[in-house]
Coordinates of C-alpha atoms in Angstrom, one line a residue:
M16 CA -3.9 -16.4 -36.2
P17 CA -7.1 -18.2 -35.4
E18 CA -9.6 -16.2 -33.3
I19 CA -9.6 -17.1 -29.5
L20 CA -13.1 -16.9 -28.1
D21 CA -12.7 -18.9 -24.9
G22 CA -13.0 -15.9 -22.5
A23 CA -9.7 -16.5 -20.9
I24 CA -7.7 -13.5 -19.6
R25 CA -4.1 -13.8 -20.7
R26 CA -2.6 -10.4 -19.8
A27 CA -3.0 -7.7 -17.2
V28 CA -2.4 -4.0 -17.1
V29 CA -1.4 -2.2 -13.9
I30 CA -2.3 1.5 -13.6
G31 CA 0.0 3.0 -10.9
N32 CA 0.7 6.4 -9.6
G33 CA 4.4 6.2 -8.9
F34 CA 4.0 5.5 -5.2
A35 CA 5.3 2.1 -3.9
G36 CA 2.5 1.7 -1.4
A37 CA -0.2 1.8 -4.1
E38 CA 1.7 0.0 -6.9
N39 CA 2.8 -2.9 -4.7
Q40 CA -0.8 -3.7 -4.0
C41 CA -1.6 -4.0 -7.7
I42 CA 1.5 -6.1 -8.4
G43 CA 0.8 -8.3 -5.4
L44 CA -2.7 -9.0 -6.8
V45 CA -1.6 -9.7 -10.4
R46 CA 1.1 -12.0 -9.0
A47 CA -1.5 -13.9 -6.9
L48 CA -3.6 -14.3 -10.1
G49 CA -0.7 -15.8 -12.0
F50 CA 0.4 -12.8 -14.1
S51 CA 3.9 -12.3 -12.6
N52 CA 5.4 -12.2 -16.1
R53 CA 2.3 -11.2 -18.0
H54 CA 1.5 -7.7 -16.9
T55 CA 2.5 -4.2 -18.1
I56 CA 2.8 -1.2 -15.8
Y57 CA 1.5 2.2 -16.8
R58 CA 1.5 5.3 -14.6
V59 CA -0.7 8.3 -14.1
T60 CA 2.0 10.9 -13.1
R61 CA 1.1 14.0 -11.2
P62 CA 3.4 17.0 -10.8
R63 CA 5.1 17.0 -7.4
G64 CA 7.3 19.2 -5.2
G65 CA 6.9 22.8 -4.2
I66 CA 3.4 24.2 -4.4
N67 CA 2.2 21.1 -6.1
R68 CA 1.6 19.5 -2.8
W69 CA -1.3 22.0 -2.3
L70 CA -2.9 20.9 -5.7
Q71 CA -3.2 17.2 -5.0
W72 CA -7.0 17.5 -4.7
L73 CA -7.4 18.5 -8.4
P74 CA -8.1 16.0 -11.1
V75 CA -4.8 15.0 -12.7
S76 CA -5.5 16.5 -16.1
I77 CA -6.4 19.9 -14.6
H78 CA -3.5 19.7 -12.2
K79 CA -1.0 19.2 -15.1
K80 CA -2.5 22.1 -17.1
L81 CA -2.4 24.5 -14.1
E82 CA 1.1 23.4 -13.2
S83 CA 2.3 24.2 -16.7
V84 CA 0.9 27.7 -16.5
V85 CA 2.4 28.3 -13.0
R86 CA 5.7 26.9 -14.2
M87 CA 5.8 29.6 -17.0
T88 CA 5.1 32.4 -14.6
C89 CA 6.8 31.4 -11.3
D90 CA 10.3 30.6 -10.1
K91 CA 11.0 27.1 -11.2
S92 CA 12.6 26.3 -7.9
S93 CA 9.2 26.4 -6.3
L94 CA 8.1 23.5 -8.6
R95 CA 11.1 21.3 -7.9
T96 CA 10.1 17.6 -8.3
P97 CA 11.3 15.1 -5.7
H98 CA 12.8 11.7 -6.6
T99 CA 10.2 9.1 -7.7
I100 CA 10.6 5.5 -8.5
G101 CA 11.6 4.8 -12.1
L102 CA 9.0 7.1 -13.6
S103 CA 11.0 7.6 -16.8
N104 CA 11.0 3.9 -17.5
V105 CA 7.2 3.5 -17.5
L106 CA 4.7 4.5 -20.1
E107 CA 2.1 7.2 -19.2
A108 CA -1.4 5.7 -18.8
D109 CA -3.6 6.8 -21.7
A110 CA -7.2 5.6 -21.4
L111 CA -8.1 5.8 -25.1
H112 CA -4.9 3.9 -26.1
L113 CA -5.5 1.1 -23.6
A114 CA -9.2 0.8 -24.4
T115 CA -8.5 0.7 -28.1
M116 CA -5.8 -2.0 -27.5
A117 CA -8.3 -4.0 -25.4
R118 CA -10.9 -3.9 -28.2
K119 CA -8.6 -4.7 -31.1
T120 CA -6.8 -7.6 -29.3
F121 CA -9.9 -9.1 -27.7
H122 CA -10.5 -11.9 -30.1
K123 CA -6.8 -12.9 -30.2
D124 CA -5.8 -12.4 -26.6
G125 CA -9.1 -12.4 -24.7
P126 CA -10.3 -9.8 -22.2
L127 CA -7.9 -7.4 -20.6
L128 CA -7.6 -7.3 -16.8
V129 CA -6.9 -3.8 -15.5
V130 CA -5.8 -3.3 -11.9
A131 CA -5.4 0.3 -10.6
S132 CA -4.7 1.8 -7.2
G133 CA -4.5 5.3 -5.9
R134 CA -6.7 8.4 -6.2
G135 CA -5.0 9.7 -9.2
T136 CA -5.7 6.5 -11.2
I137 CA -9.4 6.5 -10.8
S138 CA -10.3 8.8 -13.8
V139 CA -8.1 6.9 -16.2
A140 CA -9.1 3.5 -15.0
S141 CA -12.8 4.2 -15.1
S142 CA -12.4 5.8 -18.6
I143 CA -10.8 2.6 -19.9
K144 CA -13.8 0.6 -18.7
R145 CA -16.3 3.1 -20.1
L146 CA -14.6 3.0 -23.5
A147 CA -14.3 -0.8 -23.7
P148 CA -17.0 -2.2 -21.3
E149 CA -17.2 -5.6 -23.1
N150 CA -13.4 -6.1 -23.3
V151 CA -12.1 -5.0 -19.9
F152 CA -12.4 -6.3 -16.3
L153 CA -11.5 -3.4 -14.0
V154 CA -10.3 -3.8 -10.4
Q155 CA -9.8 -0.7 -8.3
I156 CA -7.7 -1.1 -5.2
Q157 CA -8.4 1.4 -2.4
H158 CA -11.8 3.1 -2.1
P159 CA -12.5 5.4 -5.0
R160 CA -14.9 7.5 -2.9
F161 CA -17.6 7.9 -5.6
H162 CA -19.3 6.0 -8.4
L163 CA -18.4 2.5 -7.4
N164 CA -20.6 1.2 -10.2
R165 CA -17.9 2.2 -12.7
F166 CA -15.7 -0.6 -11.5
D167 CA -16.2 -4.4 -11.8
L168 CA -14.6 -4.9 -8.4
V169 CA -13.4 -2.6 -5.7
I170 CA -10.9 -4.0 -3.1
T171 CA -10.5 -1.9 0.0
P172 CA -9.6 -2.2 3.7
R173 CA -12.6 -2.5 6.0
H174 CA -11.4 0.6 7.9
D175 CA -12.3 2.7 4.8
Y176 CA -15.9 2.2 5.9
Y177 CA -15.2 3.5 9.4
P178 CA -17.0 6.8 8.7
L179 CA -20.3 4.9 8.6
T180 CA -20.0 3.5 12.1
P181 CA -22.0 5.1 15.0
H182 CA -18.7 6.1 16.7
A183 CA -17.4 7.9 13.6
Q184 CA -20.7 9.6 13.0
Q185 CA -20.6 11.1 16.5
Q186 CA -17.2 12.7 15.6
I187 CA -18.5 14.4 12.4
P188 CA -20.6 17.6 12.7
W189 CA -24.0 17.0 11.1
F190 CA -23.3 19.7 8.4
L191 CA -20.1 17.9 7.3
R192 CA -21.5 14.4 7.1
R193 CA -22.6 14.6 3.4
W194 CA -18.9 15.5 2.5
V195 CA -17.4 12.5 4.3
T196 CA -17.2 9.3 2.1
P197 CA -18.2 6.6 1.8
W198 CA -21.9 7.4 2.0
E199 CA -23.3 3.8 1.9
P200 CA -22.4 0.3 3.0
P201 CA -20.3 -1.8 0.6
G202 CA -22.2 -3.2 -2.3
R203 CA -21.8 -6.6 -4.1
N204 CA -18.8 -5.4 -6.1
V205 CA -16.8 -4.5 -3.0
V206 CA -14.2 -6.8 -1.4
L207 CA -13.2 -5.9 2.1
T208 CA -9.7 -6.7 3.5
V209 CA -8.1 -6.2 6.9
G210 CA -5.0 -4.5 5.6
A211 CA -3.3 -3.6 2.4
L212 CA -2.5 -6.1 -0.4
H213 CA 1.2 -6.7 -1.1
Q214 CA 3.8 -8.9 -2.8
A215 CA 5.2 -10.7 0.2
D216 CA 3.7 -14.1 -0.5
S217 CA 5.4 -17.4 0.5
A218 CA 7.1 -17.7 -2.9
A219 CA 8.5 -14.2 -2.7
L220 CA 9.7 -14.8 0.8
R221 CA 11.5 -18.0 -0.2
V222 CA 13.3 -16.1 -2.9
A223 CA 14.2 -13.4 -0.4
A224 CA 15.4 -15.8 2.2
S225 CA 17.8 -17.3 -0.4
A226 CA 19.0 -13.9 -1.7
W227 CA 19.7 -12.5 1.8
H228 CA 21.0 -15.7 3.4
K229 CA 24.7 -14.6 3.4
E230 CA 23.9 -11.3 5.1
L231 CA 20.9 -12.1 7.4
G232 CA 21.1 -15.8 7.9
I233 CA 24.3 -15.6 9.9
L234 CA 23.0 -13.1 12.4
P235 CA 22.5 -14.3 16.0
K236 CA 18.9 -15.2 16.9
P237 CA 16.4 -14.1 17.6
L238 CA 16.5 -11.3 15.0
L239 CA 14.3 -8.3 15.8
V240 CA 13.5 -6.1 12.8
V241 CA 12.5 -2.5 13.6
N242 CA 10.7 -0.7 10.7
V243 CA 10.3 3.1 11.2
G244 CA 8.0 5.0 8.9
G245 CA 7.1 8.7 9.3
P246 CA 4.3 10.7 11.0
T247 CA 1.1 11.3 9.0
G248 CA -2.0 13.5 9.6
N249 CA -3.9 10.6 11.2
C250 CA -0.8 9.0 12.9
P251 CA 1.1 12.0 14.2
Y252 CA 4.2 11.5 16.3
G253 CA 7.6 13.1 16.8
V254 CA 10.8 12.8 18.7
D255 CA 9.0 12.1 22.0
L256 CA 7.7 8.8 20.7
V257 CA 11.1 7.9 19.1
K258 CA 12.9 8.6 22.4
K259 CA 10.4 6.3 24.1
L260 CA 11.1 3.7 21.4
V261 CA 14.8 3.9 22.2
V262 CA 14.2 3.2 25.8
M263 CA 11.9 0.2 25.0
L264 CA 14.5 -1.3 22.6
Q265 CA 17.2 -0.9 25.2
S266 CA 14.9 -2.7 27.6
V267 CA 14.4 -5.8 25.3
M268 CA 18.0 -5.8 24.0
W269 CA 19.0 -8.6 26.5
S270 CA 16.6 -11.0 24.8
C271 CA 17.6 -10.2 21.2
G272 CA 20.4 -11.9 19.4
S273 CA 20.5 -9.1 16.9
I274 CA 18.5 -6.1 15.8
R275 CA 18.1 -4.6 12.3
I276 CA 16.7 -1.0 12.0
S277 CA 15.5 0.4 8.7
F278 CA 13.8 3.7 7.7
S279 CA 11.3 4.5 5.0
R280 CA 11.4 7.4 2.5
R281 CA 9.0 9.2 4.8
T282 CA 11.2 9.1 7.9
P283 CA 12.2 12.6 8.9
D284 CA 15.9 13.2 9.6
K285 CA 15.2 14.3 13.1
I286 CA 13.7 10.9 13.9
S287 CA 16.3 8.7 12.1
K288 CA 19.2 10.7 13.7
I289 CA 18.0 9.9 17.2
L290 CA 18.0 6.1 16.5
V291 CA 21.4 6.3 14.7
K292 CA 23.0 8.2 17.5
E293 CA 21.7 5.8 20.2
F294 CA 22.5 2.5 18.4
S295 CA 25.1 3.0 15.7
T296 CA 27.9 1.8 18.0
N297 CA 25.9 -1.1 19.6
P298 CA 27.4 -4.4 18.3
K299 CA 24.0 -6.1 18.4
V300 CA 22.4 -3.5 16.2
Q301 CA 22.7 -2.9 12.4
I302 CA 21.1 0.1 10.7
W303 CA 20.3 0.2 7.0
D304 CA 21.4 3.6 5.8
G305 CA 19.5 3.5 2.5
E306 CA 22.5 2.6 0.5
G307 CA 22.6 -0.5 -1.6
P308 CA 19.7 -3.0 -2.1
N309 CA 16.7 -2.5 0.0
P310 CA 16.6 -5.4 2.6
H311 CA 12.9 -5.1 3.3
M312 CA 11.9 -8.5 1.8
G313 CA 15.0 -10.1 3.4
H314 CA 13.8 -8.7 6.7
L315 CA 10.4 -10.2 6.3
A316 CA 11.9 -13.6 5.5
W317 CA 14.6 -13.7 8.2
A318 CA 13.1 -11.8 11.1
D319 CA 11.9 -13.6 14.2
A320 CA 9.8 -10.6 15.4
F321 CA 9.0 -7.1 14.2
V322 CA 8.6 -3.7 15.8
I323 CA 6.8 -1.3 13.5
T324 CA 5.6 2.3 13.8
A325 CA 1.8 2.6 13.5
D326 CA 1.7 5.0 10.5
S327 CA 2.3 2.4 7.8
V328 CA -0.6 0.2 6.8
S329 CA 1.6 -1.5 4.2
M330 CA 4.5 -2.5 6.4
L331 CA 2.1 -3.8 9.1
S332 CA 0.1 -5.7 6.6
E333 CA 3.2 -7.4 5.2
A334 CA 4.6 -8.3 8.6
C335 CA 1.2 -9.6 9.8
S336 CA 1.1 -12.0 6.8
T337 CA 4.2 -13.8 8.1
G338 CA 2.7 -15.3 11.3
K339 CA 5.6 -13.9 13.3
P340 CA 5.2 -11.6 16.4
V341 CA 4.4 -8.0 15.4
Y342 CA 4.7 -5.2 17.9
V343 CA 3.3 -1.7 17.1
V344 CA 4.7 1.6 18.3
G345 CA 2.4 4.7 18.5
A346 CA -1.0 3.0 17.8
E347 CA -2.5 5.1 20.6
L348 CA -1.7 8.2 18.6
C349 CA -3.6 7.2 15.5
T350 CA -7.0 8.8 14.9
W351 CA -10.1 8.3 12.7
K352 CA -10.0 5.2 10.4
F353 CA -6.4 4.5 11.2
A354 CA -7.2 4.0 14.8
D355 CA -9.9 1.5 13.6
F356 CA -7.2 -0.3 11.6
Q357 CA -5.0 -0.7 14.7
N358 CA -7.9 -1.9 16.7
S359 CA -8.7 -4.5 14.0
L360 CA -5.1 -5.8 14.0
Q361 CA -5.3 -6.4 17.8
K362 CA -8.8 -8.0 17.6
H363 CA -7.5 -10.4 14.9
G364 CA -4.6 -11.2 17.3
V365 CA -1.9 -10.4 14.6
A366 CA -0.3 -7.5 16.4
R367 CA 0.3 -6.2 20.0
P368 CA 1.4 -2.9 21.5
F369 CA 5.2 -2.7 22.1
T370 CA 5.8 -2.0 25.7
G371 CA 9.5 -2.7 26.2
K372 CA 8.7 -5.5 28.7
E373 CA 8.7 -8.2 26.0
N374 CA 11.0 -11.3 25.9
I375 CA 11.8 -11.6 22.2
T376 CA 12.9 -15.2 22.7
E377 CA 9.3 -16.1 23.6
S378 CA 7.6 -16.3 20.3
W379 CA 3.8 -16.3 19.7
S380 CA 1.9 -17.0 16.5
Y381 CA -1.5 -16.4 14.9
P382 CA -3.3 -17.3 11.6
P383 CA -1.5 -14.9 9.2
L384 CA -3.4 -12.2 7.3
N385 CA -4.1 -13.6 3.8
D386 CA -5.8 -10.6 2.2
T387 CA -4.0 -10.8 -1.2
A388 CA -4.8 -14.5 -1.7
E389 CA -8.4 -14.0 -0.6
A390 CA -8.8 -10.9 -2.9
S391 CA -7.5 -13.0 -5.9
R392 CA -10.1 -15.6 -5.2
Q393 CA -12.8 -12.9 -5.2
V394 CA -11.5 -11.6 -8.5
I395 CA -11.7 -15.1 -10.0
A396 CA -15.2 -15.6 -8.7
A397 CA -16.3 -12.2 -10.2
L398 CA -14.7 -13.1 -13.5
A399 CA -16.6 -16.4 -13.5
Q400 CA -19.9 -14.5 -13.3
R401 CA -18.9 -12.8 -16.6
G402 CA -18.1 -16.2 -18.1
W403 CA -14.4 -15.4 -18.0
T404 CA -11.4 -17.2 -16.6
I405 CA -7.7 -16.8 -15.9
H406 CA -5.6 -18.5 -18.5
P407 CA -3.0 -20.7 -16.8

């Protein structure tokens, strides 16, 4: 084989953590860069379940060693691991192996693009870059908190820099400020987005529209899709908000041709049961029970409007990239940087609070969020500064 020295990137590696919210951002970016069929996924797996939820702050390597010791001395039921997405089918990310591969194949295959997301991937991803600095271009999605100079590019939502705003500084006691990151404004290697990156581009939605035509295309219009996530530390809510959601949905029912409700893996049973009880017998309403193919992409393609709980940055980012009306439930309950994210969506005109007074037949539009495409352009520009390109 003749040596290839044109500086063109022909393959990508995704470093994931087993969580769909993080990995979808990586895959969305590599898709936008043209690597749909030219990327390999590796994972940094962290022990989960039982007492492991209290050990998430540890570096992954230390967490694994500690977990193995605890497993030998404790009741194994306390370490039960919950279901994760296809972990057994994906290789474990090994920094030395990937760096060695990047160096050995550099002259034949060109530089290696590494895209990582999630706190647990930071150590492995930065180690790959450290071990093969001349052969790897490293993109870290989501703010890594420290040592941003270890990455060629960091792609993160603007609200991650909320702690630097005067309003946020007033909320932090002076003796805690040095522990709250980030510590400084974004540098030249930081790309700021409004929301999360994702895979719901126009091509993916066209495919989804075709795939779900028989099930969703026949539903009476307008179709209102309701996506329910789950409470988080910075977006707490409970049955009171869900009961309020029930009343508001009943109030707009007259203007809907049909309604589809779906839940996420984080949705507590006490929340989903309320909605199921209220709407399971309503002929206008269909509820996805988690069985069979996930209709999420079909919902994005076929919905005429969305109602989404405020906890999910990913679901809101995807919906706001469609240009269709997006209504948010529970935004007023969000705190800290997640409140800043909700404010940002409203300032951009891509989302509105759900009040129950809406007429779903009256549509409204906006310039869709285009974070993934814009981030891909920034990656291409940063590669050009290194003299590298994306091989078509």
